[in-house]
């Protein structure tokens, strides 16, 4: 089966109370770890590519890797999604490149500008059979090309439930990323983590049946944080979204959960461990291999947290 869009996945996720994992890919080992996990767990999958990933690996390499993943797993629905497209042009480029889903993130613009640019992307994408994720409200944290509000300011930039109906009606977007207190990266909270489930429930009430998306959903797993800190890393204050909160959101109207940091930390932890335990090692297969395996086991676990393990068939 060729790449699919996310329509059927979201329909089933909404109806049956789970979320589909959207995992960021930057190279072959990360992609292989994720895809081996979803194949063993028979799960639907969204592989997402950021602008940073495109410029790091180049689209032609990433596309070739994903094409192999799709060809080797003909019974698994796999979508290829642009993560945090910032302009109409970047989204158009990805539609033209064969993505089946794009995100336009104009959440830092005014409400009116966000509507205007999202609508423009939707018109082009829909004319080419591609679905569109948009964003209302702002996340915290900072990644290579994705700027967020400061950690102290996250609570002041949550999605305003009173805006969502007008936004969805005027833009025609297919799914909506909302801000409920999560951030990108490994340092999401300074004190006890807490998500705004009241905002999620209010948005869901206003948009019944409409798929919502949660970014910044990594949990900063203790196993990898401890390994990184033990083997020369320096991330003592890293803190993520507790998996119980992710699982709760997935049972509600969150249909797509974005995970990148947990992949990065799994790979980094294993590479650090190999380098420290065997300083003479210089064969990349000996440290990238354990990193890939750690990603695979971590993703298998996540698919159960999200509830999408075993759901590939119903999403076909
Ligand atoms: O949301 C951000 C993703 O983690 C991608 O990050 O722009 O550094 O590739 P990146
Ligand atoms: P994390 O940094 O929590 O993994 O979030 C990733 C994300 O939202 C990508 O769009
Ligand atoms: Zn994001």
Coordinates of N, CA and C in Angstrom, one line a residue, residues 223-224 227-228 230-233 266-279 281 286-287 290-291 294:
X223 N 14.9 6.2 32.5 CA 15.9 5.3 32.1 C 17.0 6.1 31.2
X224 N 16.5 6.9 30.3 CA 17.5 7.5 29.4 C 18.1 8.8 30.0
X227 N 20.8 7.5 32.2 CA 22.0 7.0 31.4 C 22.8 8.2 30.9
X228 N 22.1 9.2 30.4 CA 22.8 10.4 29.8 C 23.6 11.1 31.0
X230 N 24.6 9.8 33.8 CA 25.6 8.9 34.3 C 26.9 8.9 33.4
X231 N 26.6 8.9 32.1 CA 27.7 8.8 31.1 C 28.1 10.2 30.5
X232 N 28.3 11.1 31.4 CA 28.9 12.4 31.0 C 28.0 13.5 30.5
X233 N 26.7 13.2 30.4 CA 25.7 14.2 29.9 C 25.4 15.2 31.0
X266 N 16.8 8.6 23.7 CA 17.1 7.1 23.7 C 18.4 6.9 22.9
X267 N 18.5 7.6 21.8 CA 19.7 7.4 20.9 C 21.0 8.0 21.6
X268 N 20.8 9.1 22.2 CA 22.0 9.8 22.9 C 22.4 9.0 24.1
X269 N 21.5 8.4 24.8 CA 21.8 7.7 26.0 C 22.7 6.5 25.7
X270 N 22.3 5.7 24.6 CA 23.0 4.5 24.2 C 24.4 4.8 23.6
X271 N 24.4 5.9 22.9 CA 25.7 6.3 22.3 C 26.7 6.7 23.4
X272 N 26.2 7.5 24.4 CA 27.0 7.8 25.5 C 27.5 6.6 26.3
X273 N 26.6 5.7 26.5 CA 26.9 4.5 27.2 C 28.1 3.7 26.5
X274 N 27.9 3.5 25.2 CA 28.9 2.7 24.5 C 30.3 3.5 24.5
X275 N 30.2 4.8 24.3 CA 31.5 5.5 24.3 C 32.2 5.5 25.7
X276 N 31.4 5.6 26.7 CA 32.0 5.6 28.1 C 32.5 4.2 28.5
X277 N 31.7 3.1 28.1 CA 32.1 1.8 28.6 C 33.1 1.2 27.7
X278 N 33.2 1.6 26.4 CA 34.2 1.0 25.5 C 34.8 2.2 24.8
X279 N 35.7 2.9 25.4 CA 36.3 4.1 24.8 C 37.1 3.9 23.5
X281 N 36.0 2.1 21.1 CA 35.1 1.7 20.0 C 35.0 2.8 19.0
X286 N 28.4 -0.1 16.1 CA 28.5 -0.6 17.4 C 27.8 0.4 18.4
X287 N 27.6 1.7 18.0 CA 26.9 2.6 18.9 C 25.5 3.0 18.3
X290 N 22.9 -0.1 19.0 CA 22.2 -0.1 20.3 C 21.2 1.1 20.4
X291 N 21.6 2.2 19.8 CA 20.7 3.4 19.8 C 19.4 3.1 19.1
X294 N 17.3 0.8 21.2 CA 16.7 1.5 22.3 C 15.4 2.2 21.8

